[in-house]
Coordinates of N, CA and C in Angstrom, one line a residue:
M133 N -66.7 -127.1 -70.9 CA -67.5 -126.8 -69.7 C -66.8 -125.8 -68.8
R134 N -65.5 -126.1 -68.6 CA -64.7 -125.2 -67.7 C -64.7 -123.8 -68.2
M135 N -64.6 -123.6 -69.6 CA -64.6 -122.3 -70.2 C -66.0 -121.6 -69.9
V136 N -67.1 -122.3 -70.0 CA -68.4 -121.7 -69.8 C -68.5 -121.2 -68.3
L137 N -68.0 -122.0 -67.4 CA -68.0 -121.7 -66.0 C -67.2 -120.4 -65.8
V138 N -66.0 -120.3 -66.4 CA -65.2 -119.1 -66.2 C -65.9 -117.8 -66.7
I139 N -66.5 -118.0 -67.9 CA -67.2 -116.8 -68.5 C -68.4 -116.4 -67.6
F140 N -69.1 -117.5 -67.1 CA -70.3 -117.2 -66.2 C -69.8 -116.5 -64.9
M141 N -68.7 -116.9 -64.3 CA -68.2 -116.2 -63.1 C -67.8 -114.8 -63.4
L142 N -67.1 -114.5 -64.6 CA -66.8 -113.2 -64.9 C -68.0 -112.3 -65.1
L143 N -69.0 -112.8 -65.8 CA -70.2 -112.0 -66.0 C -70.9 -111.8 -64.6
L144 N -70.9 -112.7 -63.8 CA -71.5 -112.6 -62.4 C -70.8 -111.5 -61.6
S145 N -69.5 -111.5 -61.7 CA -68.7 -110.5 -61.0 C -69.0 -109.0 -61.5
V146 N -69.2 -108.9 -62.8 CA -69.5 -107.6 -63.4 C -70.9 -107.2 -63.0
V147 N -71.8 -108.1 -63.1 CA -73.2 -107.7 -62.8 C -73.4 -107.4 -61.3
S148 N -72.7 -108.1 -60.5 CA -72.9 -108.0 -59.0 C -72.3 -106.7 -58.5
K149 N -71.5 -106.0 -59.2 CA -70.9 -104.8 -58.7 C -71.9 -103.7 -59.0
K150 N -72.4 -103.1 -57.9 CA -73.4 -102.0 -58.1 C -72.8 -100.8 -57.5
E151 N -73.1 -99.7 -58.1 CA -72.6 -98.4 -57.6 C -73.9 -97.5 -57.5
T152 N -74.0 -96.9 -56.3 CA -75.2 -96.0 -56.1 C -74.6 -94.6 -56.0
I153 N -75.3 -93.8 -56.8 CA -75.0 -92.4 -56.8 C -76.2 -91.6 -56.3
K154 N -75.9 -90.8 -55.3 CA -77.0 -89.9 -54.8 C -76.8 -88.5 -55.3
M155 N -77.9 -88.0 -56.0 CA -77.9 -86.7 -56.6 C -78.3 -85.7 -55.5
E156 N -77.7 -84.6 -55.5 CA -78.1 -83.5 -54.6 C -79.2 -82.7 -55.2
K157 N -80.2 -82.3 -54.4 CA -81.3 -81.5 -54.9 C -80.8 -80.1 -55.1
V158 N -81.2 -79.5 -56.2 CA -80.8 -78.2 -56.5 C -82.1 -77.4 -57.0
D159 N -82.1 -76.2 -56.7 CA -83.2 -75.3 -57.2 C -82.9 -74.5 -58.5
D160 N -81.6 -74.6 -58.9 CA -81.2 -73.9 -60.1 C -81.6 -74.7 -61.4
V161 N -81.5 -74.0 -62.5 CA -81.7 -74.6 -63.8 C -80.6 -75.5 -64.1
V162 N -80.9 -76.8 -64.4 CA -79.9 -77.8 -64.7 C -79.5 -77.6 -66.2
I163 N -78.2 -77.4 -66.4 CA -77.7 -77.3 -67.8 C -77.2 -78.6 -68.3
N164 N -77.9 -79.2 -69.2 CA -77.5 -80.5 -69.8 C -76.6 -80.2 -71.0
P165 N -75.4 -80.8 -71.1 CA -74.6 -80.6 -72.2 C -75.3 -81.0 -73.5
F166 N -75.1 -80.3 -74.6 CA -75.7 -80.6 -75.9 C -77.2 -80.6 -76.0
M167 N -77.9 -80.0 -74.9 CA -79.3 -80.0 -74.9 C -79.8 -78.6 -74.4
G168 N -81.0 -78.3 -74.7 CA -81.7 -77.1 -74.1 C -81.4 -75.9 -74.9
C169 N -81.5 -74.8 -74.2 CA -81.4 -73.4 -74.7 C -80.1 -73.2 -75.5
A170 N -80.3 -72.8 -76.8 CA -79.1 -72.5 -77.6 C -79.4 -71.1 -78.3
P171 N -79.0 -70.0 -77.7 CA -79.2 -68.7 -78.3 C -78.3 -68.5 -79.5
P172 N -78.6 -67.4 -80.3 CA -77.7 -67.1 -81.4 C -76.3 -66.7 -81.0
A173 N -75.3 -67.3 -81.7 CA -73.9 -67.0 -81.4 C -73.5 -65.6 -81.7
E174 N -74.2 -64.9 -82.6 CA -73.8 -63.5 -82.9 C -74.2 -62.5 -81.8
G175 N -75.0 -63.0 -80.8 CA -75.5 -62.1 -79.7 C -74.7 -62.4 -78.4
G176 N -75.4 -62.1 -77.3 CA -74.8 -62.4 -76.0 C -74.1 -61.2 -75.4
P177 N -73.8 -61.3 -74.2 CA -74.1 -62.4 -73.3 C -75.6 -62.5 -73.0
Y178 N -76.0 -63.7 -72.5 CA -77.4 -64.0 -72.2 C -77.6 -64.3 -70.8
S179 N -78.7 -63.9 -70.2 CA -79.0 -64.1 -68.8 C -79.4 -65.5 -68.6
Q180 N -80.1 -66.2 -69.5 CA -80.6 -67.5 -69.4 C -79.4 -68.5 -69.4
P181 N -79.2 -69.4 -68.5 CA -78.1 -70.3 -68.5 C -78.2 -71.2 -69.8
H182 N -77.0 -71.5 -70.3 CA -77.0 -72.3 -71.5 C -75.5 -72.8 -71.7
S183 N -75.5 -74.0 -72.4 CA -74.1 -74.5 -72.7 C -73.8 -74.5 -74.2
L184 N -74.9 -74.1 -75.0 CA -74.8 -74.1 -76.5 C -75.1 -72.7 -77.0
V185 N -74.6 -72.4 -78.2 CA -75.0 -71.3 -79.0 C -75.1 -71.9 -80.5
Y186 N -75.9 -71.2 -81.3 CA -76.0 -71.7 -82.7 C -75.7 -70.7 -83.7
A187 N -75.3 -71.1 -84.9 CA -75.0 -70.3 -86.0 C -75.6 -70.8 -87.3
N188 N -76.4 -69.9 -88.0 CA -76.8 -70.3 -89.3 C -75.8 -69.7 -90.3
L189 N -75.1 -70.5 -90.9 CA -74.1 -70.1 -91.9 C -74.6 -70.1 -93.3
T190 N -74.7 -68.9 -93.9 CA -75.2 -68.8 -95.3 C -74.0 -69.2 -96.2
W191 N -74.4 -69.8 -97.3 CA -73.4 -70.1 -98.3 C -72.7 -68.8 -98.8
E192 N -73.4 -67.7 -98.9 CA -72.9 -66.5 -99.4 C -71.7 -66.0 -98.4
D193 N -71.9 -66.2 -97.1 CA -70.9 -65.8 -96.2 C -69.7 -66.8 -96.2
L194 N -70.0 -68.1 -96.3 CA -69.0 -69.1 -96.3 C -68.1 -69.1 -97.5
E195 N -68.6 -68.9 -98.7 CA -67.8 -68.9 -99.9 C -68.2 -67.8 -100.8
P196 N -67.8 -66.6 -100.4 CA -68.1 -65.4 -101.2 C -67.5 -65.4 -102.6
E197 N -66.4 -66.0 -102.8 CA -65.8 -66.2 -104.1 C -65.6 -67.7 -104.3
K198 N -65.8 -68.1 -105.5 CA -65.6 -69.6 -105.8 C -64.3 -70.1 -105.3
G199 N -64.4 -71.1 -104.5 CA -63.2 -71.8 -104.0 C -62.5 -71.1 -102.8
F200 N -63.0 -69.9 -102.4 CA -62.4 -69.2 -101.2 C -63.4 -69.2 -100.1
Y201 N -63.1 -70.0 -99.0 CA -63.9 -70.1 -97.9 C -63.5 -69.1 -96.8
D202 N -64.3 -68.2 -96.5 CA -64.0 -67.1 -95.6 C -64.3 -67.5 -94.1
F203 N -63.5 -68.5 -93.6 CA -63.8 -69.0 -92.2 C -63.4 -67.9 -91.2
E204 N -62.4 -67.1 -91.5 CA -62.1 -66.1 -90.5 C -63.2 -65.1 -90.3
Q205 N -63.9 -64.7 -91.3 CA -65.1 -63.8 -91.2 C -66.2 -64.5 -90.5
I206 N -66.4 -65.8 -90.7 CA -67.5 -66.5 -90.0 C -67.2 -66.6 -88.6
E207 N -65.9 -66.9 -88.2 CA -65.5 -67.1 -86.8 C -65.6 -65.8 -86.1
E208 N -65.4 -64.7 -86.8 CA -65.5 -63.4 -86.1 C -67.0 -63.0 -85.9
K209 N -67.8 -63.2 -87.0 CA -69.2 -62.9 -86.9 C -69.9 -63.7 -85.8
F210 N -69.6 -64.9 -85.7 CA -70.3 -65.7 -84.7 C -69.5 -65.9 -83.4
K211 N -68.5 -65.0 -83.2 CA -67.7 -64.9 -81.9 C -67.2 -66.2 -81.4
F212 N -66.5 -66.9 -82.2 CA -65.9 -68.2 -81.8 C -65.0 -68.0 -80.6
D213 N -64.1 -67.1 -80.6 CA -63.2 -66.9 -79.4 C -63.9 -66.6 -78.2
Y214 N -64.9 -65.7 -78.2 CA -65.7 -65.3 -77.1 C -66.4 -66.5 -76.5
W215 N -67.1 -67.3 -77.3 CA -67.8 -68.5 -76.8 C -66.9 -69.6 -76.3
K216 N -65.7 -69.7 -76.9 CA -64.8 -70.7 -76.4 C -64.3 -70.3 -75.0
K217 N -64.0 -69.0 -74.8 CA -63.6 -68.6 -73.5 C -64.7 -68.8 -72.4
K218 N -65.9 -68.7 -72.8 CA -67.1 -68.9 -71.9 C -67.4 -70.4 -71.8
N219 N -66.6 -71.3 -72.4 CA -66.8 -72.7 -72.3 C -68.2 -73.2 -72.9
K220 N -68.6 -72.5 -74.0 CA -69.8 -72.9 -74.7 C -69.5 -73.6 -75.9
R221 N -70.4 -74.4 -76.5 CA -70.2 -75.1 -77.7 C -71.2 -74.6 -78.8
L222 N -70.8 -74.9 -80.0 CA -71.5 -74.3 -81.2 C -72.3 -75.4 -82.0
I223 N -73.5 -75.0 -82.3 CA -74.3 -75.8 -83.3 C -74.3 -75.1 -84.6
V224 N -74.0 -75.8 -85.7 CA -73.9 -75.1 -87.0 C -75.0 -75.7 -87.9
R225 N -75.6 -74.7 -88.7 CA -76.5 -75.1 -89.8 C -76.1 -74.3 -91.0
V226 N -75.9 -75.0 -92.1 CA -75.7 -74.3 -93.4 C -77.0 -74.1 -94.1
V227 N -77.3 -72.8 -94.5 CA -78.5 -72.5 -95.1 C -78.3 -71.8 -96.5
L228 N -79.2 -72.2 -97.4 CA -79.1 -71.6 -98.7 C -80.3 -70.7 -99.0
D229 N -81.2 -70.6 -98.1 CA -82.4 -69.8 -98.2 C -82.9 -69.4 -96.8
Y230 N -82.5 -68.2 -96.4 CA -83.0 -67.7 -95.1 C -83.9 -66.5 -95.3
P231 N -85.2 -66.7 -95.3 CA -86.1 -65.6 -95.6 C -85.8 -64.3 -94.8
G232 N -85.7 -63.2 -95.6 CA -85.4 -61.9 -94.9 C -86.0 -60.8 -95.8
E233 N -85.1 -59.8 -96.1 CA -85.5 -58.6 -96.8 C -85.7 -59.0 -98.3
A234 N -86.7 -58.4 -99.0 CA -86.9 -58.6 -100.4 C -85.7 -58.3 -101.2
G235 N -85.4 -59.2 -102.2 CA -84.3 -59.0 -103.1 C -83.0 -59.5 -102.6
H236 N -82.9 -60.2 -101.4 CA -81.7 -60.8 -101.0 C -81.6 -62.2 -101.3
K237 N -80.4 -62.8 -101.4 CA -80.2 -64.2 -101.6 C -79.1 -64.7 -100.7
D238 N -79.1 -66.0 -100.3 CA -78.1 -66.5 -99.4 C -77.1 -67.4 -100.0
I239 N -77.2 -67.5 -101.4 CA -76.1 -68.2 -102.1 C -75.3 -67.1 -102.7
P240 N -74.0 -67.3 -102.9 CA -73.1 -66.3 -103.5 C -73.5 -66.0 -105.0
D241 N -73.1 -64.8 -105.4 CA -73.3 -64.4 -106.8 C -72.7 -65.4 -107.8
W242 N -71.5 -65.8 -107.5 CA -70.8 -66.7 -108.5 C -71.7 -68.0 -108.7
L243 N -72.3 -68.5 -107.6 CA -73.1 -69.7 -107.7 C -74.4 -69.4 -108.4
Y244 N -75.0 -68.3 -108.1 CA -76.2 -67.9 -108.7 C -76.1 -67.9 -110.2
N245 N -74.9 -67.4 -110.7 CA -74.7 -67.3 -112.1 C -74.4 -68.7 -112.7
E246 N -73.6 -69.5 -111.9 CA -73.3 -70.8 -112.5 C -74.5 -71.8 -112.6
I247 N -75.5 -71.5 -111.7 CA -76.7 -72.4 -111.9 C -77.7 -71.7 -112.8
N248 N -77.3 -70.7 -113.5 CA -78.1 -69.9 -114.5 C -79.4 -69.3 -113.8
Q249 N -79.2 -68.9 -112.6 CA -80.3 -68.2 -111.8 C -81.5 -69.1 -111.6
E250 N -81.2 -70.4 -111.7 CA -82.3 -71.4 -111.5 C -82.9 -71.4 -110.1
G251 N -84.1 -71.1 -110.0 CA -84.7 -71.0 -108.7 C -85.9 -70.1 -108.7
S252 N -86.4 -69.7 -107.5 CA -87.6 -68.8 -107.5 C -87.3 -67.7 -106.5
W253 N -87.6 -66.4 -106.9 CA -87.6 -65.3 -106.0 C -89.0 -65.3 -105.4
Y254 N -89.1 -65.0 -104.1 CA -90.4 -65.0 -103.5 C -90.5 -63.8 -102.5
E255 N -91.7 -63.4 -102.3 CA -92.0 -62.4 -101.3 C -93.2 -62.9 -100.5
H256 N -93.0 -62.8 -99.2 CA -94.1 -63.3 -98.3 C -94.0 -62.4 -97.0
E257 N -95.1 -62.3 -96.3 CA -95.2 -61.5 -95.1 C -94.2 -61.8 -94.0
W258 N -93.8 -63.1 -94.0 CA -92.8 -63.5 -93.0 C -91.3 -63.5 -93.5
G259 N -91.1 -63.1 -94.7 CA -89.8 -63.0 -95.3 C -89.8 -63.3 -96.8
S260 N -88.7 -62.8 -97.4 CA -88.5 -62.9 -98.8 C -87.1 -63.4 -99.1
G261 N -86.9 -63.7 -100.4 CA -85.6 -64.2 -100.8 C -85.6 -65.0 -102.1
F262 N -84.6 -65.8 -102.2 CA -84.4 -66.6 -103.4 C -84.2 -68.1 -102.9
S263 N -85.0 -68.9 -103.5 CA -85.0 -70.4 -103.2 C -84.4 -71.0 -104.5
P264 N -83.1 -71.5 -104.3 CA -82.5 -72.1 -105.5 C -83.2 -73.5 -105.9
N265 N -82.9 -73.9 -107.1 CA -83.4 -75.2 -107.6 C -82.5 -76.2 -107.0
Y266 N -82.9 -76.9 -106.0 CA -82.1 -77.9 -105.3 C -81.7 -79.1 -106.1
I267 N -82.3 -79.3 -107.2 CA -81.9 -80.5 -108.0 C -80.9 -80.1 -109.1
N268 N -80.5 -78.9 -109.2 CA -79.5 -78.4 -110.1 C -78.2 -79.2 -109.8
S269 N -77.6 -79.9 -110.8 CA -76.4 -80.7 -110.6 C -75.2 -79.9 -110.2
K270 N -75.1 -78.7 -110.7 CA -73.9 -77.8 -110.3 C -74.1 -77.5 -108.8
L271 N -75.3 -77.1 -108.4 CA -75.5 -76.8 -107.0 C -75.2 -77.9 -106.1
I272 N -75.6 -79.1 -106.5 CA -75.3 -80.3 -105.7 C -73.8 -80.6 -105.6
D273 N -73.1 -80.5 -106.7 CA -71.6 -80.7 -106.7 C -70.9 -79.6 -105.9
Y274 N -71.2 -78.4 -106.0 CA -70.6 -77.3 -105.2 C -70.9 -77.5 -103.8
H275 N -72.1 -77.9 -103.5 CA -72.5 -78.1 -102.1 C -71.7 -79.1 -101.4
E276 N -71.4 -80.2 -102.1 CA -70.5 -81.3 -101.6 C -69.2 -80.7 -101.3
K277 N -68.6 -79.9 -102.1 CA -67.3 -79.3 -101.9 C -67.4 -78.4 -100.7
L278 N -68.4 -77.6 -100.5 CA -68.6 -76.7 -99.4 C -68.6 -77.5 -98.1
I279 N -69.3 -78.6 -98.0 CA -69.4 -79.5 -96.8 C -68.1 -80.1 -96.5
E280 N -67.3 -80.5 -97.6 CA -66.0 -81.0 -97.4 C -65.1 -80.0 -96.8
A281 N -65.2 -78.7 -97.3 CA -64.3 -77.7 -96.7 C -64.7 -77.4 -95.2
L282 N -65.9 -77.4 -94.9 CA -66.3 -77.3 -93.5 C -65.8 -78.4 -92.6
A283 N -65.9 -79.7 -93.2 CA -65.3 -80.8 -92.4 C -63.8 -80.7 -92.3
D284 N -63.1 -80.3 -93.3 CA -61.7 -80.1 -93.2 C -61.3 -79.1 -92.1
R285 N -62.1 -78.0 -92.0 CA -61.8 -77.0 -91.1 C -62.2 -77.3 -89.6
Y286 N -63.4 -78.0 -89.5 CA -63.9 -78.1 -88.1 C -64.1 -79.5 -87.6
N287 N -63.8 -80.5 -88.4 CA -64.0 -81.9 -88.0 C -63.4 -82.3 -86.7
K288 N -62.3 -81.8 -86.4 CA -61.6 -82.2 -85.1 C -61.7 -81.1 -84.0
D289 N -62.5 -80.1 -84.3 CA -62.7 -79.0 -83.3 C -63.7 -79.3 -82.3
P290 N -63.4 -79.5 -81.0 CA -64.4 -79.9 -80.0 C -65.4 -78.7 -79.7
F291 N -65.1 -77.5 -80.2 CA -66.0 -76.4 -80.0 C -67.3 -76.6 -80.8
I292 N -67.2 -77.3 -81.9 CA -68.4 -77.6 -82.7 C -69.1 -78.8 -82.2
S293 N -70.3 -78.6 -81.6 CA -71.0 -79.8 -81.0 C -71.5 -80.7 -82.1
F294 N -72.3 -80.1 -83.1 CA -72.8 -80.9 -84.2 C -73.2 -79.9 -85.3
I295 N -73.4 -80.5 -86.5 CA -73.9 -79.8 -87.6 C -75.3 -80.3 -87.8
E296 N -76.3 -79.4 -87.8 CA -77.7 -79.8 -87.9 C -78.0 -80.1 -89.4
L297 N -78.9 -81.1 -89.5 CA -79.4 -81.4 -90.8 C -80.0 -80.1 -91.4
G298 N -79.7 -79.8 -92.6 CA -80.2 -78.5 -93.1 C -79.8 -78.3 -94.5
S299 N -79.5 -77.1 -94.9 CA -79.1 -76.7 -96.2 C -80.3 -76.4 -97.1
I300 N -81.3 -77.3 -97.2 CA -82.4 -77.1 -98.2 C -83.6 -76.5 -97.5
G301 N -84.4 -75.8 -98.3 CA -85.6 -75.2 -97.8 C -85.4 -73.9 -97.0
H302 N -86.6 -73.3 -96.7 CA -86.5 -72.0 -95.9 C -85.8 -72.3 -94.6
W303 N -84.9 -71.5 -94.2 CA -84.1 -71.6 -92.9 C -83.4 -72.9 -92.8
G304 N -83.2 -73.7 -93.9 CA -82.6 -75.0 -93.8 C -83.5 -76.0 -93.1
E305 N -84.8 -75.8 -93.2 CA -85.8 -76.6 -92.4 C -86.5 -77.6 -93.3
W306 N -86.0 -77.9 -94.5 CA -86.6 -78.9 -95.4 C -88.0 -78.7 -95.8
H307 N -88.3 -77.4 -96.1 CA -89.7 -77.1 -96.6 C -89.6 -75.8 -97.4
T308 N -90.4 -75.8 -98.5 CA -90.7 -74.6 -99.3 C -92.2 -74.8 -99.7
L309 N -92.9 -73.7 -99.8 CA -94.3 -73.8 -100.1 C -94.6 -73.1 -101.4
Q310 N -95.4 -73.8 -102.3 CA -95.7 -73.2 -103.6 C -96.5 -71.9 -103.4
Q311 N -97.3 -71.8 -102.4 CA -98.0 -70.5 -102.2 C -97.1 -69.4 -101.9
D312 N -95.8 -69.7 -101.6 CA -94.8 -68.6 -101.4 C -94.3 -68.1 -102.7
G313 N -94.8 -68.6 -103.8 CA -94.3 -68.1 -105.1 C -93.1 -69.0 -105.6
I314 N -92.9 -70.1 -105.0 CA -91.8 -71.0 -105.3 C -92.4 -72.1 -106.2
F315 N -92.0 -72.2 -107.5 CA -92.7 -73.1 -108.4 C -91.8 -74.3 -108.8
I316 N -90.6 -74.3 -108.3 CA -89.7 -75.4 -108.5 C -90.0 -76.4 -107.4
P317 N -90.4 -77.7 -107.7 CA -90.8 -78.6 -106.7 C -89.6 -78.9 -105.7
F318 N -90.0 -79.2 -104.5 CA -89.0 -79.6 -103.5 C -88.4 -80.9 -103.9
P319 N -87.1 -81.0 -103.7 CA -86.4 -82.3 -104.2 C -86.9 -83.5 -103.5
L320 N -86.9 -84.6 -104.3 CA -87.2 -85.9 -103.8 C -86.1 -86.4 -102.8
L321 N -86.4 -87.4 -102.1 CA -85.5 -87.9 -101.0 C -84.1 -88.1 -101.4
P322 N -83.8 -88.8 -102.6 CA -82.4 -89.0 -102.9 C -81.6 -87.7 -103.0
V323 N -82.2 -86.7 -103.6 CA -81.5 -85.4 -103.7 C -81.4 -84.7 -102.3
A324 N -82.5 -84.8 -101.6 CA -82.6 -84.1 -100.2 C -81.5 -84.8 -99.3
E325 N -81.3 -86.1 -99.4 CA -80.3 -86.7 -98.6 C -78.9 -86.2 -99.0
T326 N -78.7 -86.0 -100.3 CA -77.4 -85.5 -100.8 C -77.1 -84.2 -100.2
L327 N -78.1 -83.3 -100.1 CA -77.9 -81.9 -99.6 C -78.0 -81.7 -98.1
S328 N -78.2 -82.8 -97.4 CA -78.3 -82.7 -95.9 C -77.0 -82.8 -95.2

């Protein structure tokens, strides 16, 4: 009984302590960390206030040669030093298919050959490119190694706010449409979870 009374008194003392914070009224745009406007990291400076920038990292840029991860080129392209000096943080998304000019692909040549060119070339008014077969076992295995290399490089770097769910589909947005000329079905959930 005595122990229950002690615990009750401790809880009462914690609950009874109130702290009131009065916020000042401001007419400026409020910048919430990790939220709101996140312009492209390869641009800037921007007039709109922001605390974040984002980078779509293509596999072709990340691993141009099998087993060689070109982080220096990525960090230069997306101006890591510049944004760190500006006290901004980075959102990362890895993409395997970013629609653009006809005839381009966002996976490296070595991977394209290793998966036996499995996938679909497509052309559409909003962009063209190559959509790999996401259920190809080699693609899945190499993707896992790519994500491990990213984690080894940036896991403890506070500049990286978060890595967005991505990798599969157009723009890494988890969709491809058969009317785009893509005839390999979008992967089922177990594979999609593996590549996210």
